[in-house]
PDB file of C-alpha atoms and ligand atoms in Angstrom:
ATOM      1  CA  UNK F  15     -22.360 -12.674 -37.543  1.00  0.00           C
ATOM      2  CA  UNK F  16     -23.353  -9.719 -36.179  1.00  0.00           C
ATOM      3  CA  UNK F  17     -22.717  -5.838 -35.454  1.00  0.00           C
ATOM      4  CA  UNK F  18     -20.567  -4.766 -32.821  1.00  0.00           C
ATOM      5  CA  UNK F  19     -19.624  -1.172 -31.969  1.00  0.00           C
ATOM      6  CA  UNK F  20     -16.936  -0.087 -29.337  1.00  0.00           C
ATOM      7  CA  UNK F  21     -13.957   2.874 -28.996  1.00  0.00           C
ATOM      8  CA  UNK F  22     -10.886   1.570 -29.824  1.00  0.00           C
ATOM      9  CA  UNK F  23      -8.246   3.952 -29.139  1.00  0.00           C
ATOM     10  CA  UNK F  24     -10.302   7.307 -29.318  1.00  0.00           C
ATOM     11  CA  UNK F  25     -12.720   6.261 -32.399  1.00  0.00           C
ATOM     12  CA  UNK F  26     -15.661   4.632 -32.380  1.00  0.00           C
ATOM     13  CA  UNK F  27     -15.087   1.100 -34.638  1.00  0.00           C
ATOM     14  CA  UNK F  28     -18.121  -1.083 -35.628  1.00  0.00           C
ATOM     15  CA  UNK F  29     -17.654  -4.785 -36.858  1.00  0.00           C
ATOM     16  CA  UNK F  30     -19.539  -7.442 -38.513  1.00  0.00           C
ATOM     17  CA  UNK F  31     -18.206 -11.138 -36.735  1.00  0.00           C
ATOM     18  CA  UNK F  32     -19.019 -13.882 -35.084  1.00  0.00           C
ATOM     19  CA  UNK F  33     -20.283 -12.916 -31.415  1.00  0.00           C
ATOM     20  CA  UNK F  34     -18.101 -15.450 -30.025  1.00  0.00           C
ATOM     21  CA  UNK F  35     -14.920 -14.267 -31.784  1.00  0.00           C
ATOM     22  CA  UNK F  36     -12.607 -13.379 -28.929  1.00  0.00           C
ATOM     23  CA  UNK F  37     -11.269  -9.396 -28.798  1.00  0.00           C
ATOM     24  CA  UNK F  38      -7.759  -9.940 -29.897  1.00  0.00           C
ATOM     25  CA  UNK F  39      -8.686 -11.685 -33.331  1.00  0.00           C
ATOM     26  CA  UNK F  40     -11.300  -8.742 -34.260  1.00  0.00           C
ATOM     27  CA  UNK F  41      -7.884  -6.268 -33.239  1.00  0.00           C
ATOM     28  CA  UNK F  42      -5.059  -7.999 -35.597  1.00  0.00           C
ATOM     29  CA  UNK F  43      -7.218  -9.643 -37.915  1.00  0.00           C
ATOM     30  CA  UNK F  44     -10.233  -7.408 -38.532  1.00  0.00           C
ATOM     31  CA  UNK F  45      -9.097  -3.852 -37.703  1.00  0.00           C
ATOM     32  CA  UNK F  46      -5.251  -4.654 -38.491  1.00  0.00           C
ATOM     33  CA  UNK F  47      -4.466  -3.493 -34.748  1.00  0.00           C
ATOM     34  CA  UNK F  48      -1.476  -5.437 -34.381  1.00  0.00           C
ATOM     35  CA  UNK F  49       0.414  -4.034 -31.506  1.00  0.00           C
ATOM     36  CA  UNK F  50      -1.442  -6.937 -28.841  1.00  0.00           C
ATOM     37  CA  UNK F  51       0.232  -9.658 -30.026  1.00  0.00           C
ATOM     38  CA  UNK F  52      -0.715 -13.156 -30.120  1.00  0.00           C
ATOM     39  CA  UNK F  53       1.548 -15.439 -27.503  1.00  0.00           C
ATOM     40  CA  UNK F  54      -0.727 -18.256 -26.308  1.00  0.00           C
ATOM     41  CA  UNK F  55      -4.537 -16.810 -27.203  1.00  0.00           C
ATOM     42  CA  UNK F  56      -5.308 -18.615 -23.535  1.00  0.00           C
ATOM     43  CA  UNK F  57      -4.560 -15.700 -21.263  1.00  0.00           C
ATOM     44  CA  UNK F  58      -1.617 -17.148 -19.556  1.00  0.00           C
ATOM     45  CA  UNK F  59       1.751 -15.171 -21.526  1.00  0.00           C
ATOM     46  CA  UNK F  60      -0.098 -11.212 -21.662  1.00  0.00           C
ATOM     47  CA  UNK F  61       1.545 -10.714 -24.697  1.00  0.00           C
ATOM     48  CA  UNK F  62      -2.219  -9.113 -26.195  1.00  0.00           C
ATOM     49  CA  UNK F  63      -2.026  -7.183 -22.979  1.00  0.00           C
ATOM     50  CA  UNK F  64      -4.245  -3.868 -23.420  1.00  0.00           C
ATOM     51  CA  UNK F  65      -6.703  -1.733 -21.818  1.00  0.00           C
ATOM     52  CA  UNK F  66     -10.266  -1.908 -20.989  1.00  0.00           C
ATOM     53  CA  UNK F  67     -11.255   1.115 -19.349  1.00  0.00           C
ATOM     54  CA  UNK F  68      -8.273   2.112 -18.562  1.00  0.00           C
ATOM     55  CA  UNK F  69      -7.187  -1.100 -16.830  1.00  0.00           C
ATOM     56  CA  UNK F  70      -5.066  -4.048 -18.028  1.00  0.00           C
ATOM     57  CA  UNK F  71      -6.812  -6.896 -19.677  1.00  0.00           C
ATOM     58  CA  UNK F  72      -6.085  -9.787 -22.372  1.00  0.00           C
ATOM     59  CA  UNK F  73      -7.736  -9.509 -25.335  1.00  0.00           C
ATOM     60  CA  UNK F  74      -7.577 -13.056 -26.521  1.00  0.00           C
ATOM     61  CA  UNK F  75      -9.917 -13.968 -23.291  1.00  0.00           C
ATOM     62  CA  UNK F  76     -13.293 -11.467 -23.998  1.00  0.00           C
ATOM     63  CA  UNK F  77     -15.655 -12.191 -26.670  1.00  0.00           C
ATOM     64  CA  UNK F  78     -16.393  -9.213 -28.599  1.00  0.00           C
ATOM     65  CA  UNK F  79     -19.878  -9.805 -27.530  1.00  0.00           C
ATOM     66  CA  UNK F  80     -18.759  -8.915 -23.872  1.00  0.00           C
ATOM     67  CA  UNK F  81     -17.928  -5.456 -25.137  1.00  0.00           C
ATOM     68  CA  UNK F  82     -20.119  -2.646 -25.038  1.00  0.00           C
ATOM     69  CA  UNK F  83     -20.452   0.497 -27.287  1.00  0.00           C
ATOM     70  CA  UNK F  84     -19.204   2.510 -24.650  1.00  0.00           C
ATOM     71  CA  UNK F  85     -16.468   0.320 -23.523  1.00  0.00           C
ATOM     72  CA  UNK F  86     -12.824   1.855 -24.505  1.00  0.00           C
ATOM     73  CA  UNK F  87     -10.376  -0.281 -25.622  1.00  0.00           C
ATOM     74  CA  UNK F  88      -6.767   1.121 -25.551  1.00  0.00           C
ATOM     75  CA  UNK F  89      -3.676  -0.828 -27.401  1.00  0.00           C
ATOM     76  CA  UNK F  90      -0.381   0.614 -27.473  1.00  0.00           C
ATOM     77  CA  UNK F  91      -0.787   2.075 -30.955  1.00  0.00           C
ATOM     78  CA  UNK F  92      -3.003   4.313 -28.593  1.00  0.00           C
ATOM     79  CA  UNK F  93      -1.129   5.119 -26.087  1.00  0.00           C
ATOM     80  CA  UNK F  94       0.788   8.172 -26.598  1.00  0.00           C
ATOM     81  CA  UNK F  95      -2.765  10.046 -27.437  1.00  0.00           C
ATOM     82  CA  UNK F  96      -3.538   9.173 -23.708  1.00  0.00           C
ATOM     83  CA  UNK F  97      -1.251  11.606 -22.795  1.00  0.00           C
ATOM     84  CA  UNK F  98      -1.101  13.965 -25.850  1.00  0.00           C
ATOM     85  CA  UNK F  99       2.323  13.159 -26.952  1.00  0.00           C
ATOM     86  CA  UNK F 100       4.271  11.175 -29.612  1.00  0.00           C
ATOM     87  CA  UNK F 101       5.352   8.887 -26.580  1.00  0.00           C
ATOM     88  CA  UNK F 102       3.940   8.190 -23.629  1.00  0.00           C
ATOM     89  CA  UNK F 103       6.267   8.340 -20.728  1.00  0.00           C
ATOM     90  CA  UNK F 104       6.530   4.924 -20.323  1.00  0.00           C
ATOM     91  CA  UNK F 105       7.364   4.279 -23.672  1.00  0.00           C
ATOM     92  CA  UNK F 106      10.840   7.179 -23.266  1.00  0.00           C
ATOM     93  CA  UNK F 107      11.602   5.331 -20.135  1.00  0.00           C
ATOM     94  CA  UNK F 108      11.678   1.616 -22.316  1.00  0.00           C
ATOM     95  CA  UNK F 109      13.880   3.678 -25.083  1.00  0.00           C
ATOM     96  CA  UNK F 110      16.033   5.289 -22.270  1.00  0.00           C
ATOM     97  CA  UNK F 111      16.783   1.718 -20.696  1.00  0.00           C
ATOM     98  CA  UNK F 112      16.724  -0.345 -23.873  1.00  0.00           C
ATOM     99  CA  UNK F 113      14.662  -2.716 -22.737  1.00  0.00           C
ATOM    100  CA  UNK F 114      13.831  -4.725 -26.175  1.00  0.00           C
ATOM    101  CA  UNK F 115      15.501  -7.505 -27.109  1.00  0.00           C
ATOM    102  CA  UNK F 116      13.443  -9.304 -30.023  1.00  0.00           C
ATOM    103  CA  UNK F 117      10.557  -6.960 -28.902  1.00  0.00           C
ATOM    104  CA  UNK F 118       7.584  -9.475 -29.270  1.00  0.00           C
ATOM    105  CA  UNK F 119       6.255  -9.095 -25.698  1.00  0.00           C
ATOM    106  CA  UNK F 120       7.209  -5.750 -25.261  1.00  0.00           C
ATOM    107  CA  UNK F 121       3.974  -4.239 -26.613  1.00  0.00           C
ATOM    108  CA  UNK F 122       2.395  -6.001 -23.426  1.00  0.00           C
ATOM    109  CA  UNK F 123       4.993  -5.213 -21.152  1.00  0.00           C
ATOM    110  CA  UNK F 124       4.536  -1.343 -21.687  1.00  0.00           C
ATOM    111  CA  UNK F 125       0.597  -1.439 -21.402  1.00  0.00           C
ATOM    112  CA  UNK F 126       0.497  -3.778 -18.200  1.00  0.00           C
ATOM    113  CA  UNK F 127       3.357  -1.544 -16.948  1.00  0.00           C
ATOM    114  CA  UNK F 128       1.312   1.795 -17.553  1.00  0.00           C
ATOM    115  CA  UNK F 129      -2.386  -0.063 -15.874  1.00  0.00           C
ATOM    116  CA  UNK F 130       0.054  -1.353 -12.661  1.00  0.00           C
ATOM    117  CA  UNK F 131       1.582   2.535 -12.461  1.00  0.00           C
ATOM    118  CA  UNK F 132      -1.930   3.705 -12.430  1.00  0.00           C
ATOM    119  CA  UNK F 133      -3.172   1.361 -10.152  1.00  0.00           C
ATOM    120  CA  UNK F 134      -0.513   2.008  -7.200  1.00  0.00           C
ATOM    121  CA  UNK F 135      -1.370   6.184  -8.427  1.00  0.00           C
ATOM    122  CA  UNK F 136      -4.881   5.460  -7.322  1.00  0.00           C
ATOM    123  CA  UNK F 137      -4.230   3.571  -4.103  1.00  0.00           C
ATOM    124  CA  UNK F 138      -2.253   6.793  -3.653  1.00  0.00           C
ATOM    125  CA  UNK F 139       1.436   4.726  -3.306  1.00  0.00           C
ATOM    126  CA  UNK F 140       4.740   4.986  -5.204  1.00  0.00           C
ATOM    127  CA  UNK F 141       5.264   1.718  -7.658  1.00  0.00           C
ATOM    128  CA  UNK F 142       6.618  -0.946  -5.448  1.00  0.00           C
ATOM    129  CA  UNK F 143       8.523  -3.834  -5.645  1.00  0.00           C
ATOM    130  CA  UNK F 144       5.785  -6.237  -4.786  1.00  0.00           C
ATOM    131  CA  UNK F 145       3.576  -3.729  -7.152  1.00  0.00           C
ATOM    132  CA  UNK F 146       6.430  -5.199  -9.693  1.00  0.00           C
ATOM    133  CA  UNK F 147       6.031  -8.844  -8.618  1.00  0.00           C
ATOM    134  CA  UNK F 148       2.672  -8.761  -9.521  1.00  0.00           C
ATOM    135  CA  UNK F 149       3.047  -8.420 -13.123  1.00  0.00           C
ATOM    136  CA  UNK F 150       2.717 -11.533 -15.214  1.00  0.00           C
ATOM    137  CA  UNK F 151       3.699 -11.129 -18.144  1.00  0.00           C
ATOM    138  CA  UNK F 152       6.290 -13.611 -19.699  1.00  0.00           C
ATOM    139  CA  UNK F 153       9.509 -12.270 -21.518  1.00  0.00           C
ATOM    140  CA  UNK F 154      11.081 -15.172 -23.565  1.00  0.00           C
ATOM    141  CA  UNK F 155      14.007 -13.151 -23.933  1.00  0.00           C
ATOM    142  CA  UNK F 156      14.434 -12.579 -19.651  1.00  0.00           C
ATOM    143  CA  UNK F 157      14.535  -8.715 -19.959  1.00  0.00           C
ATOM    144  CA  UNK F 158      12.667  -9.086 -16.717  1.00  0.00           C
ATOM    145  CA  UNK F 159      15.442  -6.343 -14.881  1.00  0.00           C
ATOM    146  CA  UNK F 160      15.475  -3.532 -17.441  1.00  0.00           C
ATOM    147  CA  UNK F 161      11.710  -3.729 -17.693  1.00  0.00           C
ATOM    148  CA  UNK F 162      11.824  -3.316 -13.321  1.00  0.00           C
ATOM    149  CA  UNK F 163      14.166  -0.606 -13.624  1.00  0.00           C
ATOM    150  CA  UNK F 164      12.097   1.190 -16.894  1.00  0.00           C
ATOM    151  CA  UNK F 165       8.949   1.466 -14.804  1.00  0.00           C
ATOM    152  CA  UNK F 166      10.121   2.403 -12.042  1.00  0.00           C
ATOM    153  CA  UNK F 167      11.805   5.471 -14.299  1.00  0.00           C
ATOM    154  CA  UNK F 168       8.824   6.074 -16.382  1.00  0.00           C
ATOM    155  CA  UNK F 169       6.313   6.160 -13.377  1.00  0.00           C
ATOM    156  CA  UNK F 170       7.980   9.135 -12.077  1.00  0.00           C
ATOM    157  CA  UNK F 171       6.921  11.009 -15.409  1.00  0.00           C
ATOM    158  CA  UNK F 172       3.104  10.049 -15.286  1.00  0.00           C
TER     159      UNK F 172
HETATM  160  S1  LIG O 223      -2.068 -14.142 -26.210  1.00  0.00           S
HETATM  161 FE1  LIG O 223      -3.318 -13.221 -24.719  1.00  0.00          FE
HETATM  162  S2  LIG O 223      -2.469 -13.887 -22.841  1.00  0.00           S
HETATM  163 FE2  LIG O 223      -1.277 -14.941 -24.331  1.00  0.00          FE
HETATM  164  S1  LIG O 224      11.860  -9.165 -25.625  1.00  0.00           S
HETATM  165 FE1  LIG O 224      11.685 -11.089 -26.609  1.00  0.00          FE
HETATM  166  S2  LIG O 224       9.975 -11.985 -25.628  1.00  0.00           S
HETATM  167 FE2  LIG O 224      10.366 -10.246 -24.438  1.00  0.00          FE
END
């Protein structure tokens, strides 16, 4: 065990674990940050999707050891402070096109959604449709189409 201090969604968190634990169990199960859920804890279904510097990462693959005081982690309870409202835009667009069905990888969805949005912002492009094919993470449910159509709705309000 041993100290380990980071920013998780605007405040700076220290906690006492094993070095080796992996980010996503020190979120749910140490901080009770339980919006990255746990799908397969082996990086393939991005249900713990997050952010890491303001760019889409899975929790249940980094060590808290591999994260630095300075590092920000962001998790979609932290979200809407990103942009200084009760929802961020992406999150209107997912209540606009009801995208949830049972919900559980929707947490995910919305933060790998907002990082891919940023990402084609940057490379100073629109959100395109191979932008879209590039996303990876696995609805059970197959809300695959209202989650295309709620990104491309919410990127036009970030
Ligand atoms: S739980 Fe992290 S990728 Fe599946
Ligand atoms: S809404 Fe059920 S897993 Fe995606």
């Amino acid at each position: 065990m041993s100290t380990h201090t980071f920013i998780l969604n605007g405040k700076r968190v220290t906690v006492d674990v094993d070095d080796n634990l992996r980010l996503l169990w020190v979120l749910r199960d140490v901080l009770d940050v339980t919006g990255p859920k746990y799908g397969c804890g082996i990086n393939v279904c991005k249900a713990c999707t997050s952010h890491f510097n303001g760019k889409a990462f899975n929790p249940c693959s980094v060590k808290v050891k591999d994260v630095g005081p300075e590092d920000e982690i962001t998790t979609i309870e932290g979200l809407p402070d990103t942009v200084g409202k009760d929802l961020h835009p992406m999150q209107e667009a997912w209540l606009e096109y009801d995208v949830a069905q049972c919900g559980y990888c929707q947490p995910g969805q919305i933060m790998a959604a907002v990082a891919k949005v940023r990402q084609a912002q940057a490379a100073g492009h629109e959100i395109s449709d191979s932008d879209l094919d590039e996303i990876r993470n696995i609805c059970r449910c197959g809300t695959y189409n209202r989650i295309r159509e709620a990104i491309k709705a919410g990127a036009a309000h970030m």
